[in-house]
Amino acid sequence: MTRWYKDKKNEYYYKKAKRERYRSRAAYKLKQLNRKFDLIRRGYKVVDLGAAPGGWMQVTRELVAKEGFVLGVDLEEIEELGFDNVITLKGDFTNKETVQKIIDTVGYVDAVISDASPNISGVWDIDHYRSVELCRSALEIATMVLRNRGNFLVKIFQGREVDDFFKEVKDNFTLAKRTKPKASRGKSAEIYIIGKGFKYPKEVGR
Ligand SMILES: C[S@@+](CC[C@H](N)C(=O)[O-])C[C@H]1O[C@@H](n2cnc3c(N)ncnc32)[C@H](O)[C@@H]1O
C-alpha cells in the first residue's frame, strides 16, 4: 500500500466518522471485526476497556440494543452516551481497585473488549511491552467476569511477546484468531486478537 493510499484511507474513515457521528474512526474497526467474528449480539452485556472517547461504546450499544448493557472504562473521563444501559467508569484497569469496581458493577458478562493503547513512546519495544501488559490485564479481567462461552477481543501492538500472549488466549477460549481489520491503518503496529467461547470450568456454573 502506498503512503498516498494510506493517507487517503485514514482521511476516508475520519470523514466517515464525522459524518456518521461516531466519536472515533476506531468505531469502524469494531464494526468490521464484529461482522467477521460475531462477538457481540443483541442483549449482550459488554465491558469495553480503554473506551474513551467512546466510539466502540457507540457501536456496542447499537449491537446490544436496549436489552443489553455496556460498561466503558478509561483513564480519561468519557462523555455520557445518553442511554440508561450504558455507563462509564474512570480508572486504570490494571489497578486492583478498578478491577473490583468492574466486577461489582457488572457481575458476569458476555464479552470483554479492549482497544486500550499505552502512551506511545515511539520506541517499538517499549510500546510493544506496554501494550502486552494492558492485554494481560484485559485477559485477566475477562477470565474473572466472562460467562461460560463468552467472547474476548483485544488490541495488541506487534512484537516478540505476541505469540506467548496468543497462546494464553488460546488456552482460555475454544477459538483464537489474530486479525487486522481494514479500517486499521496498514502500517500501524496494531493487530487484534480474538477469543471466542470462554472455557470456564463447568462446576462453577457461570
Ligand atoms: C485508542 S483509544 C480507544 C478508542 C476507543 N475504542 C474508541 O473507539 O473511542 C485507547 C484508550 O486506552 C486508554 N487506556 C490506556 N491505558 C489504560 C488503562 N490502564 N486503564 C484504562 N484506560 C487505559 C487511553 O486512555 C485511551 O483513551
Tab-separated table of C-alpha atoms and ligand atoms in Angstrom:
chain	number	residue	atom	x	y	z
A	1	MET	CA	0.000	0.000	0.000
A	2	THR	CA	1.467	3.394	-0.936
A	3	ARG	CA	1.669	6.183	1.573
A	4	TRP	CA	-0.709	8.219	-0.549
A	5	TYR	CA	-3.272	5.430	-0.418
A	6	LYS	CA	-2.888	5.005	3.370
A	7	ASP	CA	-3.406	8.713	3.949
A	8	LYS	CA	-6.491	8.623	1.774
A	9	LYS	CA	-7.856	5.653	3.705
A	10	ASN	CA	-7.332	7.398	7.058
A	11	GLU	CA	-8.987	10.503	5.749
A	12	TYR	CA	-11.841	8.372	4.463
A	13	TYR	CA	-12.597	6.854	7.887
A	14	TYR	CA	-12.052	10.155	9.647
A	15	LYS	CA	-14.624	11.883	7.442
A	16	LYS	CA	-16.997	8.954	7.629
A	17	ALA	CA	-16.853	9.016	11.451
A	18	LYS	CA	-17.565	12.743	11.478
A	19	ARG	CA	-20.452	12.365	9.098
A	20	GLU	CA	-21.961	9.394	10.917
A	21	ARG	CA	-21.365	10.948	14.348
A	22	TYR	CA	-19.017	8.357	15.738
A	23	ARG	CA	-16.549	9.605	18.293
A	24	SER	CA	-13.635	7.779	16.676
A	25	ARG	CA	-12.504	6.143	13.460
A	26	ALA	CA	-11.919	3.076	15.623
A	27	ALA	CA	-15.694	2.559	15.545
A	28	TYR	CA	-15.306	1.061	12.056
A	29	LYS	CA	-12.709	-1.423	13.257
A	30	LEU	CA	-15.179	-2.841	15.762
A	31	LYS	CA	-17.949	-2.934	13.163
A	32	GLN	CA	-15.702	-4.845	10.769
A	33	LEU	CA	-14.439	-7.214	13.466
A	34	ASN	CA	-17.924	-7.956	14.686
A	35	ARG	CA	-19.239	-8.590	11.182
A	36	LYS	CA	-16.500	-11.142	10.697
A	37	PHE	CA	-16.357	-12.780	14.129
A	38	ASP	CA	-19.817	-12.266	15.638
A	39	LEU	CA	-18.548	-11.317	19.104
A	40	ILE	CA	-21.359	-9.049	20.294
A	41	ARG	CA	-25.065	-9.672	19.831
A	42	ARG	CA	-28.356	-8.104	20.791
A	43	GLY	CA	-28.927	-8.360	24.543
A	44	TYR	CA	-25.274	-8.915	25.426
A	45	LYS	CA	-23.627	-7.409	28.479
A	46	VAL	CA	-20.234	-5.985	27.453
A	47	VAL	CA	-17.210	-4.439	29.185
A	48	ASP	CA	-15.177	-2.071	26.991
A	49	LEU	CA	-11.671	-1.406	28.384
A	50	GLY	CA	-9.775	1.688	27.251
A	51	ALA	CA	-13.028	3.064	25.884
A	52	ALA	CA	-12.519	6.843	25.557
A	53	PRO	CA	-13.704	8.802	23.656
A	54	GLY	CA	-16.441	6.203	23.167
A	55	GLY	CA	-16.597	5.129	19.506
A	56	TRP	CA	-16.570	1.413	20.387
A	57	MET	CA	-19.182	2.085	23.078
A	58	GLN	CA	-21.470	3.662	20.477
A	59	VAL	CA	-21.099	0.674	18.162
A	60	THR	CA	-21.536	-1.749	21.060
A	61	ARG	CA	-24.729	-0.002	22.161
A	62	GLU	CA	-26.080	-0.358	18.618
A	63	LEU	CA	-25.270	-4.064	18.652
A	64	VAL	CA	-26.625	-4.917	22.105
A	65	ALA	CA	-29.594	-2.537	21.691
A	66	LYS	CA	-31.815	-1.647	24.621
A	67	GLU	CA	-31.827	-5.181	26.014
A	68	GLY	CA	-28.073	-5.229	26.565
A	69	PHE	CA	-25.622	-3.352	28.746
A	70	VAL	CA	-22.300	-1.569	28.188
A	71	LEU	CA	-19.678	-0.533	30.718
A	72	GLY	CA	-16.856	1.636	29.343
A	73	VAL	CA	-13.675	2.056	31.403
A	74	ASP	CA	-10.896	4.549	30.766
A	75	LEU	CA	-8.229	6.644	32.470
A	76	GLU	CA	-9.960	9.604	30.859
A	77	GLU	CA	-13.455	10.842	31.542
A	78	ILE	CA	-15.851	9.515	28.883
A	79	GLU	CA	-18.669	11.816	27.900
A	80	GLU	CA	-22.020	10.128	28.615
A	81	LEU	CA	-23.733	8.497	25.648
A	82	GLY	CA	-27.185	9.243	26.975
A	83	PHE	CA	-28.563	5.710	27.282
A	84	ASP	CA	-29.760	4.131	30.543
A	85	ASN	CA	-27.941	0.908	29.759
A	86	VAL	CA	-24.547	2.471	29.041
A	87	ILE	CA	-22.333	3.521	31.923
A	88	THR	CA	-18.768	4.687	32.277
A	89	LEU	CA	-16.083	4.270	34.886
A	90	LYS	CA	-12.981	6.427	35.208
A	91	GLY	CA	-9.999	4.382	36.300
A	92	ASP	CA	-6.922	2.365	35.444
A	93	PHE	CA	-7.979	-1.187	34.657
A	94	THR	CA	-4.525	-2.510	35.545
A	95	ASN	CA	-5.285	-1.409	39.084
A	96	LYS	CA	-6.929	-3.827	41.567
A	97	GLU	CA	-9.479	-1.348	42.895
A	98	THR	CA	-10.736	-0.571	39.399
A	99	VAL	CA	-10.977	-4.286	38.636
A	100	GLN	CA	-13.043	-4.780	41.796
A	101	LYS	CA	-15.344	-1.904	40.765
A	102	ILE	CA	-15.806	-3.510	37.347
A	103	ILE	CA	-16.721	-6.842	38.951
A	104	ASP	CA	-19.103	-5.173	41.403
A	105	THR	CA	-20.781	-3.250	38.591
A	106	VAL	CA	-21.266	-5.971	36.002
A	107	GLY	CA	-21.265	-9.373	37.645
A	108	TYR	CA	-20.888	-11.703	34.646
A	109	VAL	CA	-20.779	-10.523	31.059
A	110	ASP	CA	-20.980	-11.936	27.546
A	111	ALA	CA	-17.992	-10.094	26.079
A	112	VAL	CA	-14.902	-8.165	27.149
A	113	ILE	CA	-13.356	-5.916	24.514
A	114	SER	CA	-10.258	-3.740	24.780
A	115	ASP	CA	-8.882	-1.171	22.371
A	116	ALA	CA	-6.575	0.216	25.072
A	117	SER	CA	-3.288	1.756	23.919
A	118	PRO	CA	-0.386	2.831	26.073
A	119	ASN	CA	1.029	6.320	25.666
A	120	ILE	CA	3.195	5.964	22.602
A	121	SER	CA	6.917	6.473	23.284
A	122	GLY	CA	7.911	5.882	19.676
A	123	VAL	CA	10.319	3.124	20.750
A	124	TRP	CA	8.862	-0.053	19.248
A	125	ASP	CA	9.896	-2.452	22.046
A	126	ILE	CA	8.702	-0.229	24.878
A	127	ASP	CA	5.348	0.401	23.212
A	128	HIS	CA	5.006	-3.293	22.484
A	129	TYR	CA	5.690	-4.348	26.098
A	130	ARG	CA	3.313	-1.745	27.499
A	131	SER	CA	0.628	-2.890	25.113
A	132	VAL	CA	1.154	-6.518	26.167
A	133	GLU	CA	0.793	-5.501	29.816
A	134	LEU	CA	-2.566	-3.929	29.042
A	135	CYS	CA	-3.588	-7.058	27.116
A	136	ARG	CA	-2.666	-9.315	30.039
A	137	SER	CA	-4.743	-7.173	32.415
A	138	ALA	CA	-7.642	-7.261	29.957
A	139	LEU	CA	-7.388	-11.051	29.698
A	140	GLU	CA	-7.267	-11.379	33.476
A	141	ILE	CA	-10.409	-9.279	33.806
A	142	ALA	CA	-12.041	-11.362	31.078
A	143	THR	CA	-11.316	-14.573	32.965
A	144	MET	CA	-12.923	-13.058	36.072
A	145	VAL	CA	-16.102	-11.688	34.539
A	146	LEU	CA	-16.875	-13.714	31.412
A	147	ARG	CA	-19.673	-16.214	31.463
A	148	ASN	CA	-19.036	-19.658	30.110
A	149	ARG	CA	-18.587	-19.371	26.289
A	150	GLY	CA	-18.195	-15.573	26.453
A	151	ASN	CA	-16.070	-13.656	23.924
A	152	PHE	CA	-12.904	-11.566	24.104
A	153	LEU	CA	-11.335	-9.012	21.768
A	154	VAL	CA	-8.103	-7.140	22.407
A	155	LYS	CA	-5.761	-4.823	20.532
A	156	ILE	CA	-2.066	-5.623	20.732
A	157	PHE	CA	0.992	-3.907	19.268
A	158	GLN	CA	3.053	-6.395	17.316
A	159	GLY	CA	6.330	-7.672	18.725
A	160	ARG	CA	8.042	-10.651	20.272
A	161	GLU	CA	5.512	-11.300	23.074
A	162	VAL	CA	2.532	-11.660	20.763
A	163	ASP	CA	2.964	-15.413	20.296
A	164	ASP	CA	3.048	-16.049	24.054
A	165	PHE	CA	0.037	-13.858	24.670
A	166	PHE	CA	-1.826	-15.510	21.808
A	167	LYS	CA	-1.183	-18.866	23.454
A	168	GLU	CA	-2.677	-17.583	26.718
A	169	VAL	CA	-5.809	-16.596	24.811
A	170	LYS	CA	-5.877	-19.971	23.057
A	171	ASP	CA	-5.702	-21.765	26.420
A	172	ASN	CA	-8.776	-19.923	27.667
A	173	PHE	CA	-11.022	-19.960	24.599
A	174	THR	CA	-12.362	-22.558	22.193
A	175	LEU	CA	-11.293	-20.461	19.222
A	176	ALA	CA	-8.499	-17.880	18.963
A	177	LYS	CA	-7.606	-15.719	15.958
A	178	ARG	CA	-5.322	-12.861	15.045
A	179	THR	CA	-6.640	-10.299	12.643
A	180	LYS	CA	-6.283	-6.767	11.279
A	181	PRO	CA	-9.454	-5.038	10.175
A	182	LYS	CA	-9.458	-2.926	7.001
A	183	ALA	CA	-10.099	0.243	8.987
A	184	SER	CA	-6.848	-0.306	10.907
A	185	ARG	CA	-4.034	1.615	9.259
A	186	GLY	CA	-1.890	-0.600	7.078
A	187	LYS	CA	1.438	0.430	8.536
A	188	SER	CA	0.358	0.617	12.182
A	189	ALA	CA	1.802	-1.856	14.668
A	190	GLU	CA	-1.585	-2.952	15.932
A	191	ILE	CA	-3.376	-6.204	15.366
A	192	TYR	CA	-6.400	-7.630	17.143
A	193	ILE	CA	-6.639	-10.933	18.952
A	194	ILE	CA	-9.972	-12.651	19.315
A	195	GLY	CA	-11.020	-15.346	21.746
A	196	LYS	CA	-14.395	-16.964	21.211
A	197	GLY	CA	-16.047	-19.340	23.640
A	198	PHE	CA	-14.524	-18.827	27.071
A	199	LYS	CA	-13.737	-22.213	28.569
A	200	TYR	CA	-14.837	-21.778	32.114
A	201	PRO	CA	-14.892	-24.902	34.293
A	202	LYS	CA	-18.497	-26.107	34.278
A	203	GLU	CA	-18.695	-26.855	38.005
A	204	VAL	CA	-18.599	-23.172	38.886
A	205	GLY	CA	-21.708	-22.703	36.801
A	206	ARG	CA	-21.349	-19.273	35.200
B	1	LIG	C1	-7.286	4.114	21.038
B	1	LIG	S1	-8.068	4.726	22.476
B	1	LIG	C2	-9.611	3.850	22.484
B	1	LIG	C3	-10.582	4.310	21.424
B	1	LIG	C4	-11.986	3.752	21.614
B	1	LIG	N1	-12.015	2.323	21.320
B	1	LIG	C5	-12.977	4.445	20.736
B	1	LIG	O1	-13.467	3.839	19.772
B	1	LIG	O2	-13.310	5.603	21.026
B	1	LIG	C6	-7.161	3.947	23.772
B	1	LIG	C7	-7.598	4.330	25.170
B	1	LIG	O3	-6.983	3.443	26.109
B	1	LIG	C8	-6.945	4.138	27.347
B	1	LIG	N2	-6.079	3.449	28.319
B	1	LIG	C9	-4.759	3.159	28.205
B	1	LIG	N3	-4.302	2.534	29.316
B	1	LIG	C10	-5.365	2.415	30.151
B	1	LIG	C11	-5.536	1.858	31.461
B	1	LIG	N4	-4.506	1.295	32.114
B	1	LIG	N5	-6.754	1.918	32.043
B	1	LIG	C12	-7.796	2.494	31.386
B	1	LIG	N6	-7.703	3.032	30.138
B	1	LIG	C13	-6.498	2.995	29.530
B	1	LIG	C14	-6.442	5.509	26.942
B	1	LIG	O4	-6.743	6.465	27.933
B	1	LIG	C15	-7.214	5.736	25.614
B	1	LIG	O5	-8.360	6.508	25.825
